Amino acid sequence: MSVPVSESSARRRAPALDIAVVGGGMVGAATALVLARAGFSTALLEAHAPTPWSTDAEVDLRVVGLAPSSVVLLGELGVWPSIRAARVGPYTHMHVWDAESGAAIDFDAASEGRDRLGYIVENNLVQWMLWQQLQAAGGSSNPSGRSTGTALGGVRCLCPAVVTGFEAREDRIQLQLADGGLLSASLLVAADGASSPLRQLAGIGTQGRDYAQRAVVAHLSTELPHQHTAWQRFLHRGPLALLPLADGRSSLVWSLPEAEAQRVLALDEQAFAGEVGVASDFRLGRITAVSARAGFPLRLKLADRYQAERMVLLGDAAHAVHPLAGQGVNLGLRDVVELRDTLLAARMAGRDIGASHVLRRYARRRRSADTLDALGFDALARVYALQSPALVAARGLGMHLLDKFAPLKRRLSDHAAGR
């Protein structure tokens, strides 16, 4: 479906690009860089520039667990060395246990022949380093096309820029910008977040559910060191994770029903620390200090399709998943790699990169993979919310058998790593 641009505006044409990426978060910024490195002329459009990151600033409350596949991609883009030198929390071990049955599963990097299972990194650090690389690659420009820098592969950063409409034509898609400007490209990539105005403009619906939960996040100082371990405990109200930060603290991500989340957010520091300690089974001893806290609503959302005429969705615009497996951003970055490979194959074959049959390959592959992951995370959340004795016993037996069956456990670990 296309959204019409006014007839008078349609007569004005900006120079055509290969690709216009809308949304400058982690996934959108990575998309623009990846496609530019692949030789496509690319523009990145974003309404708000990211907040500058600084080592003097408090650690961002929102963190991501970067899988090895994501680290490889960021390395290819030239940003991983800067991110790693700034502030990252590597983890070599993961311990997952069930509060009701007591069963546990352990994943260890050394036993799998790896140095790390992954890294805990602040969201705004990743985004800021990607933007620094974008500026080095292409500078910025305004919607009239006047660029302040020479782009590597054609990256132009248009910020602030808001897309208010678009029209797909035979050979291009034309974007109407809020300031009255126009931009045309062979392909539009919507990376504009879970609420995705572009997805709505294209008439693409979503499926999923509201978990009626909120992720309570904070950074904790603890009596015992985190041991470079990601700790996750399944409780009937929702999973709790303690993730290792670079400064020795742990990042708390605790999924709770809405009313419970609001209650614990309102507690004073001592009471909050006490509740987190009990919920985490005091695996890291007493909680000795708590940072500022925040809560974020949890929803499962999957786009009905990842493709419209001369347009694709990726990242949160295509899928928003439960945070219990920490895979949201990693899934988005896998979308990026699949899109790049699809477009490169089309170009090598002399095909139109915005043609429906080309985009269908990307959409089919990624929607299938993302749906399996999203529904798998959702099933885990449902299973661990059940409290009947028989189900708890079966759950515990299943965890015990999985921990002992190395091939299946390795397969799960490889999947999480993006292998």
CSV table of C-alpha atoms in Angstrom, one decimal:
chain,number,residue,atom,x,y,z
A,1,MET,CA,0.0,0.0,0.0
A,2,SER,CA,1.2,3.5,-0.7
A,3,VAL,CA,0.3,6.8,1.0
A,4,PRO,CA,-0.3,9.6,-1.5
A,5,VAL,CA,1.8,12.7,-1.6
A,6,SER,CA,0.0,15.8,-2.8
A,7,GLU,CA,-0.2,16.3,-6.7
A,8,SER,CA,1.7,19.6,-6.5
A,9,SER,CA,4.5,18.0,-4.4
A,10,ALA,CA,4.7,15.0,-6.6
A,11,ARG,CA,5.9,17.1,-9.5
A,12,ARG,CA,8.9,18.1,-7.5
A,13,ARG,CA,11.6,15.5,-7.4
A,14,ALA,CA,14.7,15.2,-5.3
A,15,PRO,CA,17.7,13.3,-6.7
A,16,ALA,CA,17.0,9.6,-6.3
A,17,LEU,CA,19.0,7.5,-3.8
A,18,ASP,CA,19.2,3.7,-3.6
A,19,ILE,CA,17.9,3.5,-0.1
A,20,ALA,CA,16.2,5.8,2.5
A,21,VAL,CA,16.4,4.4,6.1
A,22,VAL,CA,14.0,6.0,8.5
A,23,GLY,CA,14.9,5.7,12.2
A,24,GLY,CA,18.3,6.4,13.7
A,25,GLY,CA,18.3,4.0,16.7
A,26,MET,CA,20.8,1.2,17.0
A,27,VAL,CA,19.3,-0.9,14.2
A,28,GLY,CA,18.5,1.9,11.8
A,29,ALA,CA,22.0,3.5,12.2
A,30,ALA,CA,23.6,0.1,11.6
A,31,THR,CA,21.4,-0.4,8.5
A,32,ALA,CA,22.5,2.8,7.0
A,33,LEU,CA,26.2,2.1,7.6
A,34,VAL,CA,25.9,-1.5,6.4
A,35,LEU,CA,24.2,-0.6,3.1
A,36,ALA,CA,26.6,2.3,2.5
A,37,ARG,CA,29.6,-0.1,3.0
A,38,ALA,CA,27.9,-2.3,0.5
A,39,GLY,CA,28.0,0.5,-2.1
A,40,PHE,CA,24.4,1.7,-2.0
A,41,SER,CA,23.7,5.4,-1.9
A,42,THR,CA,21.9,5.8,1.4
A,43,ALA,CA,20.1,8.4,3.5
A,44,LEU,CA,19.3,8.1,7.2
A,45,LEU,CA,16.4,10.2,8.4
A,46,GLU,CA,15.8,10.7,12.1
A,47,ALA,CA,13.7,13.1,14.1
A,48,HIS,CA,16.0,13.5,17.0
A,49,ALA,CA,19.8,13.3,17.3
A,50,PRO,CA,21.0,10.9,20.0
A,51,THR,CA,22.1,12.2,23.3
A,52,PRO,CA,25.9,12.4,23.4
A,53,TRP,CA,27.6,9.6,25.3
A,54,SER,CA,30.3,10.3,27.9
A,55,THR,CA,32.3,8.2,30.3
A,56,ASP,CA,31.5,10.8,32.9
A,57,ALA,CA,27.7,10.2,32.5
A,58,GLU,CA,25.9,7.7,34.6
A,59,VAL,CA,25.5,4.3,33.0
A,60,ASP,CA,22.4,4.2,30.9
A,61,LEU,CA,19.5,2.2,32.5
A,62,ARG,CA,18.7,0.5,29.2
A,63,VAL,CA,21.3,-2.1,28.3
A,64,VAL,CA,21.5,-4.7,25.6
A,65,GLY,CA,23.1,-8.1,25.7
A,66,LEU,CA,25.1,-8.2,22.4
A,67,ALA,CA,25.5,-11.7,21.0
A,68,PRO,CA,28.6,-12.7,19.1
A,69,SER,CA,26.9,-12.2,15.7
A,70,SER,CA,26.1,-8.6,16.7
A,71,VAL,CA,29.7,-8.0,17.8
A,72,VAL,CA,30.9,-9.3,14.4
A,73,LEU,CA,28.6,-6.9,12.5
A,74,LEU,CA,29.7,-3.9,14.7
A,75,GLY,CA,33.3,-4.9,14.1
A,76,GLU,CA,32.7,-4.9,10.3
A,77,LEU,CA,31.3,-1.4,10.7
A,78,GLY,CA,34.4,-0.2,12.6
A,79,VAL,CA,32.6,0.7,15.8
A,80,TRP,CA,33.2,-2.3,18.0
A,81,PRO,CA,36.7,-1.3,19.1
A,82,SER,CA,35.4,2.1,20.2
A,83,ILE,CA,32.5,0.5,22.1
A,84,ARG,CA,34.7,-2.1,23.8
A,85,ALA,CA,37.3,0.6,24.8
A,86,ALA,CA,34.5,2.8,26.3
A,87,ARG,CA,32.5,0.6,28.7
A,88,VAL,CA,31.3,-3.0,28.2
A,89,GLY,CA,30.5,-5.8,30.6
A,90,PRO,CA,31.6,-9.1,29.1
A,91,TYR,CA,30.0,-12.3,30.4
A,92,THR,CA,31.5,-15.7,30.2
A,93,HIS,CA,28.9,-17.7,32.1
A,94,MET,CA,25.1,-17.7,32.3
A,95,HIS,CA,23.1,-19.3,35.2
A,96,VAL,CA,19.4,-19.8,34.7
A,97,TRP,CA,17.2,-21.3,37.5
A,98,ASP,CA,13.6,-21.9,38.4
A,99,ALA,CA,12.4,-20.5,41.7
A,100,GLU,CA,9.8,-23.1,42.1
A,101,SER,CA,11.5,-26.4,41.1
A,102,GLY,CA,15.1,-25.3,41.9
A,103,ALA,CA,16.3,-26.8,38.5
A,104,ALA,CA,19.0,-24.9,36.8
A,105,ILE,CA,20.9,-24.6,33.5
A,106,ASP,CA,24.4,-23.4,33.1
A,107,PHE,CA,26.1,-22.1,29.9
A,108,ASP,CA,29.8,-21.6,29.9
A,109,ALA,CA,31.9,-19.9,27.2
A,110,ALA,CA,35.1,-22.0,27.8
A,111,SER,CA,33.2,-25.3,27.5
A,112,GLU,CA,31.9,-24.1,24.1
A,113,GLY,CA,35.3,-23.0,22.9
A,114,ARG,CA,34.6,-19.2,23.2
A,115,ASP,CA,36.2,-16.3,25.0
A,116,ARG,CA,32.8,-14.7,25.8
A,117,LEU,CA,29.1,-15.6,25.6
A,118,GLY,CA,28.3,-11.9,25.0
A,119,TYR,CA,28.6,-8.4,26.2
A,120,ILE,CA,26.3,-6.1,28.3
A,121,VAL,CA,26.4,-2.7,26.7
A,122,GLU,CA,24.5,0.5,27.2
A,123,ASN,CA,21.9,1.3,24.5
A,124,ASN,CA,23.0,4.9,24.1
A,125,LEU,CA,26.7,4.0,23.9
A,126,VAL,CA,26.0,1.7,20.9
A,127,GLN,CA,23.8,4.3,19.2
A,128,TRP,CA,26.3,7.1,19.8
A,129,MET,CA,29.3,5.2,18.4
A,130,LEU,CA,27.2,4.3,15.3
A,131,TRP,CA,26.3,8.0,14.8
A,132,GLN,CA,30.0,9.0,15.2
A,133,GLN,CA,30.8,6.6,12.4
A,134,LEU,CA,28.0,7.9,10.3
A,135,GLN,CA,29.3,11.4,10.7
A,136,ALA,CA,32.8,10.3,9.8
A,137,ALA,CA,31.4,8.5,6.8
A,138,GLY,CA,29.0,11.0,5.4
A,139,GLY,CA,28.5,14.1,7.5
A,140,SER,CA,24.9,15.5,7.5
A,141,SER,CA,22.6,17.2,5.1
A,142,ASN,CA,19.3,18.9,5.1
A,143,PRO,CA,16.3,17.7,3.1
A,144,SER,CA,17.1,20.0,0.2
A,145,GLY,CA,20.2,17.8,-0.4
A,146,ARG,CA,22.9,20.2,0.5
A,147,SER,CA,25.5,18.0,2.2
A,148,THR,CA,28.1,19.1,4.7
A,149,GLY,CA,30.3,16.1,4.0
A,150,THR,CA,31.3,13.6,1.4
A,151,ALA,CA,29.6,10.3,2.1
A,152,LEU,CA,31.3,6.9,2.1
A,153,GLY,CA,29.0,4.9,-0.2
A,154,GLY,CA,26.6,7.8,-0.2
A,155,VAL,CA,25.4,8.1,3.5
A,156,ARG,CA,23.6,11.3,4.2
A,157,CYS,CA,22.2,12.0,7.7
A,158,LEU,CA,19.1,14.1,7.7
A,159,CYS,CA,18.3,15.2,11.2
A,160,PRO,CA,15.8,16.4,12.2
A,161,ALA,CA,13.6,14.9,9.5
A,162,VAL,CA,10.1,13.4,9.8
A,163,VAL,CA,8.4,11.5,7.0
A,164,THR,CA,4.7,12.4,6.8
A,165,GLY,CA,3.8,10.5,3.6
A,166,PHE,CA,5.1,8.4,0.8
A,167,GLU,CA,4.1,7.2,-2.7
A,168,ALA,CA,5.4,4.1,-4.3
A,169,ARG,CA,6.0,4.4,-8.1
A,170,GLU,CA,7.2,2.1,-10.8
A,171,ASP,CA,10.9,3.0,-10.3
A,172,ARG,CA,11.0,4.7,-6.9
A,173,ILE,CA,9.3,5.6,-3.7
A,174,GLN,CA,8.9,9.3,-2.9
A,175,LEU,CA,8.9,10.5,0.6
A,176,GLN,CA,7.1,13.7,1.8
A,177,LEU,CA,9.0,15.4,4.7
A,178,ALA,CA,7.4,17.5,7.4
A,179,ASP,CA,9.2,20.6,6.3
A,180,GLY,CA,7.8,20.3,2.8
A,181,GLY,CA,10.8,18.7,1.2
A,182,LEU,CA,10.9,15.5,-0.9
A,183,LEU,CA,13.3,12.6,-1.1
A,184,SER,CA,13.1,9.7,-3.5
A,185,ALA,CA,14.8,6.3,-3.3
A,186,SER,CA,14.5,2.9,-4.9
A,187,LEU,CA,13.8,1.4,-1.5
A,188,LEU,CA,12.4,2.7,1.9
A,189,VAL,CA,13.6,0.9,5.0
A,190,ALA,CA,11.4,1.4,8.1
A,191,ALA,CA,13.4,1.2,11.3
A,192,ASP,CA,11.4,3.6,13.2
A,193,GLY,CA,10.6,1.6,16.4
A,194,ALA,CA,7.9,-0.5,17.8
A,195,SER,CA,5.2,2.1,17.2
A,196,SER,CA,6.5,2.6,13.6
A,197,PRO,CA,4.5,5.5,12.0
A,198,LEU,CA,5.7,4.2,8.6
A,199,ARG,CA,4.3,0.7,9.3
A,200,GLN,CA,0.9,2.3,10.2
A,201,LEU,CA,1.0,4.6,7.1
A,202,ALA,CA,1.6,1.5,4.9
A,203,GLY,CA,-1.4,-0.2,6.4
A,204,ILE,CA,0.5,-3.1,7.9
A,205,GLY,CA,-1.1,-4.5,11.0
A,206,THR,CA,0.4,-6.4,13.9
A,207,GLN,CA,-0.3,-9.4,16.1
A,208,GLY,CA,0.7,-10.1,19.6
A,209,ARG,CA,-0.3,-9.2,23.1
A,210,ASP,CA,0.2,-6.8,26.0
A,211,TYR,CA,1.8,-8.7,28.8
A,212,ALA,CA,0.3,-6.3,31.3
A,213,GLN,CA,3.8,-6.2,32.8
A,214,ARG,CA,6.5,-3.7,33.2
A,215,ALA,CA,10.3,-4.3,33.1
A,216,VAL,CA,11.7,-2.6,36.2
A,217,VAL,CA,15.3,-1.6,35.6
A,218,ALA,CA,18.1,-0.3,37.8
A,219,HIS,CA,21.8,-0.8,38.4
A,220,LEU,CA,22.8,-2.5,41.7
A,221,SER,CA,25.9,-2.6,43.8
A,222,THR,CA,26.1,-6.0,45.5
A,223,GLU,CA,27.9,-7.6,48.4
A,224,LEU,CA,29.4,-10.3,46.1
A,225,PRO,CA,31.0,-9.7,42.6
A,226,HIS,CA,28.9,-10.6,39.6
A,227,GLN,CA,31.6,-13.0,38.4
A,228,HIS,CA,31.1,-12.0,34.8
A,229,THR,CA,27.9,-14.0,34.9
A,230,ALA,CA,24.4,-13.3,33.6
A,231,TRP,CA,22.0,-14.5,36.3
A,232,GLN,CA,18.4,-15.2,35.4
A,233,ARG,CA,15.7,-16.5,37.8
A,234,PHE,CA,12.2,-17.5,36.7
A,235,LEU,CA,9.6,-16.5,39.2
A,236,HIS,CA,5.9,-16.9,38.8
A,237,ARG,CA,5.4,-13.2,38.6
A,238,GLY,CA,8.0,-12.8,35.9
A,239,PRO,CA,11.7,-13.4,35.2
A,240,LEU,CA,14.5,-11.5,37.0
A,241,ALA,CA,17.9,-10.9,35.4
A,242,LEU,CA,21.1,-9.6,36.9
A,243,LEU,CA,23.5,-8.7,34.1
A,244,PRO,CA,27.2,-7.8,34.6
A,245,LEU,CA,28.2,-4.2,34.0
A,246,ALA,CA,31.7,-2.9,33.3
A,247,ASP,CA,31.9,-1.0,36.6
A,248,GLY,CA,31.3,-4.1,38.7
A,249,ARG,CA,27.7,-3.4,39.3
A,250,SER,CA,24.8,-5.5,37.9
A,251,SER,CA,21.9,-4.3,35.7
A,252,LEU,CA,18.6,-5.4,37.0
A,253,VAL,CA,15.8,-6.3,34.6
A,254,TRP,CA,12.8,-7.6,36.5
A,255,SER,CA,9.5,-8.3,34.7
A,256,LEU,CA,6.5,-7.7,37.0
A,257,PRO,CA,2.7,-7.3,36.7
A,258,GLU,CA,1.9,-3.7,36.2
A,259,ALA,CA,0.6,-3.1,39.8
A,260,GLU,CA,3.6,-4.9,41.3
A,261,ALA,CA,6.0,-2.9,39.2
A,262,GLN,CA,4.5,0.3,40.3
A,263,ARG,CA,4.6,-0.8,43.9
A,264,VAL,CA,8.3,-1.7,43.8
A,265,LEU,CA,9.2,1.4,41.9
A,266,ALA,CA,7.7,3.4,44.7
A,267,LEU,CA,9.6,1.7,47.5
A,268,ASP,CA,12.5,3.5,49.2
A,269,GLU,CA,16.0,2.3,48.4
A,270,GLN,CA,16.4,0.0,51.4
A,271,ALA,CA,13.0,-1.7,50.9
A,272,PHE,CA,13.6,-2.0,47.1
A,273,ALA,CA,17.1,-3.6,47.7
A,274,GLY,CA,15.5,-6.0,50.2
A,275,GLU,CA,12.9,-7.2,47.7
A,276,VAL,CA,15.4,-7.6,44.9
A,277,GLY,CA,17.6,-9.6,47.2
A,278,VAL,CA,14.8,-12.0,48.1
A,279,ALA,CA,13.7,-12.3,44.4
A,280,SER,CA,17.3,-13.0,43.3
A,281,ASP,CA,17.8,-15.6,46.1
A,282,PHE,CA,20.7,-13.4,47.3
A,283,ARG,CA,22.9,-15.0,44.6
A,284,LEU,CA,25.1,-11.8,44.8
A,285,GLY,CA,24.6,-11.3,48.5
A,286,ARG,CA,22.9,-8.2,49.9
A,287,ILE,CA,22.1,-5.3,47.6
A,288,THR,CA,24.2,-2.4,49.0
A,289,ALA,CA,23.2,0.4,46.7
A,290,VAL,CA,20.6,1.1,44.0
A,291,SER,CA,20.7,3.6,41.1
A,292,ALA,CA,17.8,5.5,39.8
A,293,ARG,CA,15.0,3.2,38.7
A,294,ALA,CA,12.6,3.1,35.7
A,295,GLY,CA,9.9,0.8,34.3
A,296,PHE,CA,9.1,0.0,30.7
A,297,PRO,CA,5.9,-1.7,29.4
A,298,LEU,CA,6.2,-5.1,27.9
A,299,ARG,CA,4.4,-6.2,24.7
A,300,LEU,CA,4.7,-8.8,22.1
A,301,LYS,CA,4.2,-7.3,18.6
A,302,LEU,CA,4.9,-8.9,15.2
A,303,ALA,CA,4.1,-7.2,12.0
A,304,ASP,CA,1.7,-9.1,9.8
A,305,ARG,CA,4.2,-8.7,6.9
A,306,TYR,CA,7.7,-7.2,6.6
A,307,GLN,CA,7.1,-5.9,3.1
A,308,ALA,CA,5.1,-3.3,1.3
A,309,GLU,CA,5.5,-1.8,-2.2
A,310,ARG,CA,9.2,-0.6,-2.3
A,311,MET,CA,9.4,-0.8,1.5
A,312,VAL,CA,10.6,-3.2,4.1
A,313,LEU,CA,10.4,-3.3,7.9
A,314,LEU,CA,13.2,-4.3,10.3
A,315,GLY,CA,14.1,-4.1,14.0
A,316,ASP,CA,11.4,-3.1,16.4
A,317,ALA,CA,9.2,-1.9,13.6
A,318,ALA,CA,8.9,-5.5,12.5
A,319,HIS,CA,9.1,-7.3,15.9
A,320,ALA,CA,9.0,-6.4,19.6
A,321,VAL,CA,9.7,-9.4,21.9
A,322,HIS,CA,9.8,-10.2,25.6
A,323,PRO,CA,13.1,-9.2,27.1
A,324,LEU,CA,13.7,-12.4,29.0
A,325,ALA,CA,16.1,-13.7,26.5
A,326,GLY,CA,17.7,-10.3,25.8
A,327,GLN,CA,17.5,-10.9,22.0
A,328,GLY,CA,15.5,-7.9,20.7
A,329,VAL,CA,18.4,-5.9,19.3
A,330,ASN,CA,20.2,-9.0,18.1
A,331,LEU,CA,17.2,-10.1,16.1
A,332,GLY,CA,17.2,-6.6,14.6
A,333,LEU,CA,20.8,-6.7,13.6
A,334,ARG,CA,20.2,-10.1,12.0
A,335,ASP,CA,17.5,-8.4,10.0
A,336,VAL,CA,20.1,-5.9,8.8
A,337,VAL,CA,22.5,-8.6,7.6
A,338,GLU,CA,19.7,-10.5,5.8
A,339,LEU,CA,18.6,-7.3,4.0
A,340,ARG,CA,22.2,-6.4,3.0
A,341,ASP,CA,22.7,-9.9,1.6
A,342,THR,CA,19.4,-9.9,-0.3
A,343,LEU,CA,20.1,-6.5,-1.9
A,344,LEU,CA,23.7,-7.4,-2.8
A,345,ALA,CA,22.4,-10.6,-4.5
A,346,ALA,CA,19.8,-8.6,-6.4
A,347,ARG,CA,22.3,-6.0,-7.6
A,348,MET,CA,24.8,-8.7,-8.7
A,349,ALA,CA,21.9,-10.2,-10.8
A,350,GLY,CA,21.1,-6.8,-12.3
A,351,ARG,CA,17.7,-6.7,-10.5
A,352,ASP,CA,15.8,-3.7,-9.2
A,353,ILE,CA,16.6,-3.7,-5.4
A,354,GLY,CA,13.1,-2.3,-4.6
A,355,ALA,CA,11.2,-4.9,-6.7
A,356,SER,CA,8.6,-7.0,-4.9
A,357,HIS,CA,10.1,-10.3,-5.8
A,358,VAL,CA,13.5,-9.2,-4.3
A,359,LEU,CA,12.0,-7.9,-1.1
A,360,ARG,CA,9.9,-11.0,-0.7
A,361,ARG,CA,13.0,-13.1,-0.1
A,362,TYR,CA,14.1,-10.9,2.8
A,363,ALA,CA,10.6,-10.6,4.2
A,364,ARG,CA,9.9,-14.4,4.1
A,365,ARG,CA,13.2,-15.4,5.7
A,366,ARG,CA,13.3,-12.9,8.5
A,367,ARG,CA,9.6,-13.0,9.4
A,368,SER,CA,9.8,-16.8,9.7
A,369,ALA,CA,12.9,-16.6,11.9
A,370,ASP,CA,11.7,-13.7,14.0
A,371,THR,CA,8.3,-15.3,14.6
A,372,LEU,CA,9.8,-18.6,15.8
A,373,ASP,CA,12.0,-16.7,18.2
A,374,ALA,CA,9.3,-14.3,19.4
A,375,LEU,CA,6.8,-17.1,20.0
A,376,GLY,CA,9.5,-19.2,21.7
A,377,PHE,CA,10.2,-16.4,24.2
A,378,ASP,CA,6.5,-15.9,24.7
A,379,ALA,CA,6.0,-19.6,25.4
A,380,LEU,CA,8.8,-19.5,28.0
A,381,ALA,CA,7.1,-16.6,29.7
A,382,ARG,CA,3.8,-18.5,29.8
A,383,VAL,CA,5.2,-21.8,31.0
A,384,TYR,CA,7.1,-20.2,33.9
A,385,ALA,CA,4.0,-18.3,35.0
A,386,LEU,CA,2.2,-21.6,35.6
A,387,GLN,CA,2.2,-22.9,39.1
A,388,SER,CA,0.5,-26.2,39.3
A,389,PRO,CA,2.6,-28.8,41.1
A,390,ALA,CA,2.6,-31.2,38.1
A,391,LEU,CA,3.7,-28.5,35.7
A,392,VAL,CA,6.4,-27.3,38.0
A,393,ALA,CA,7.7,-30.8,38.4
A,394,ALA,CA,7.7,-31.3,34.6
A,395,ARG,CA,9.4,-28.0,34.1
A,396,GLY,CA,12.1,-28.8,36.6
A,397,LEU,CA,12.7,-32.2,35.0
A,398,GLY,CA,12.9,-30.6,31.5
A,399,MET,CA,15.5,-28.1,32.7
A,400,HIS,CA,17.6,-30.8,34.4
A,401,LEU,CA,17.6,-33.0,31.3
A,402,LEU,CA,18.5,-30.0,29.0
A,403,ASP,CA,21.4,-29.1,31.3
A,404,LYS,CA,22.7,-32.7,31.0
A,405,PHE,CA,22.1,-33.0,27.2
A,406,ALA,CA,25.1,-31.2,25.8
A,407,PRO,CA,24.3,-31.3,22.1
A,408,LEU,CA,20.9,-29.6,22.6
A,409,LYS,CA,22.2,-27.1,25.0
A,410,ARG,CA,25.0,-26.3,22.6
A,411,ARG,CA,22.4,-25.8,19.8
A,412,LEU,CA,20.5,-23.4,22.0
A,413,SER,CA,23.6,-21.5,22.8
A,414,ASP,CA,24.7,-21.3,19.1
A,415,HIS,CA,21.2,-20.0,18.2
A,416,ALA,CA,21.4,-17.3,20.8
A,417,ALA,CA,24.9,-16.4,19.5
A,418,GLY,CA,23.6,-16.0,16.0
A,419,ARG,CA,25.4,-19.0,14.5
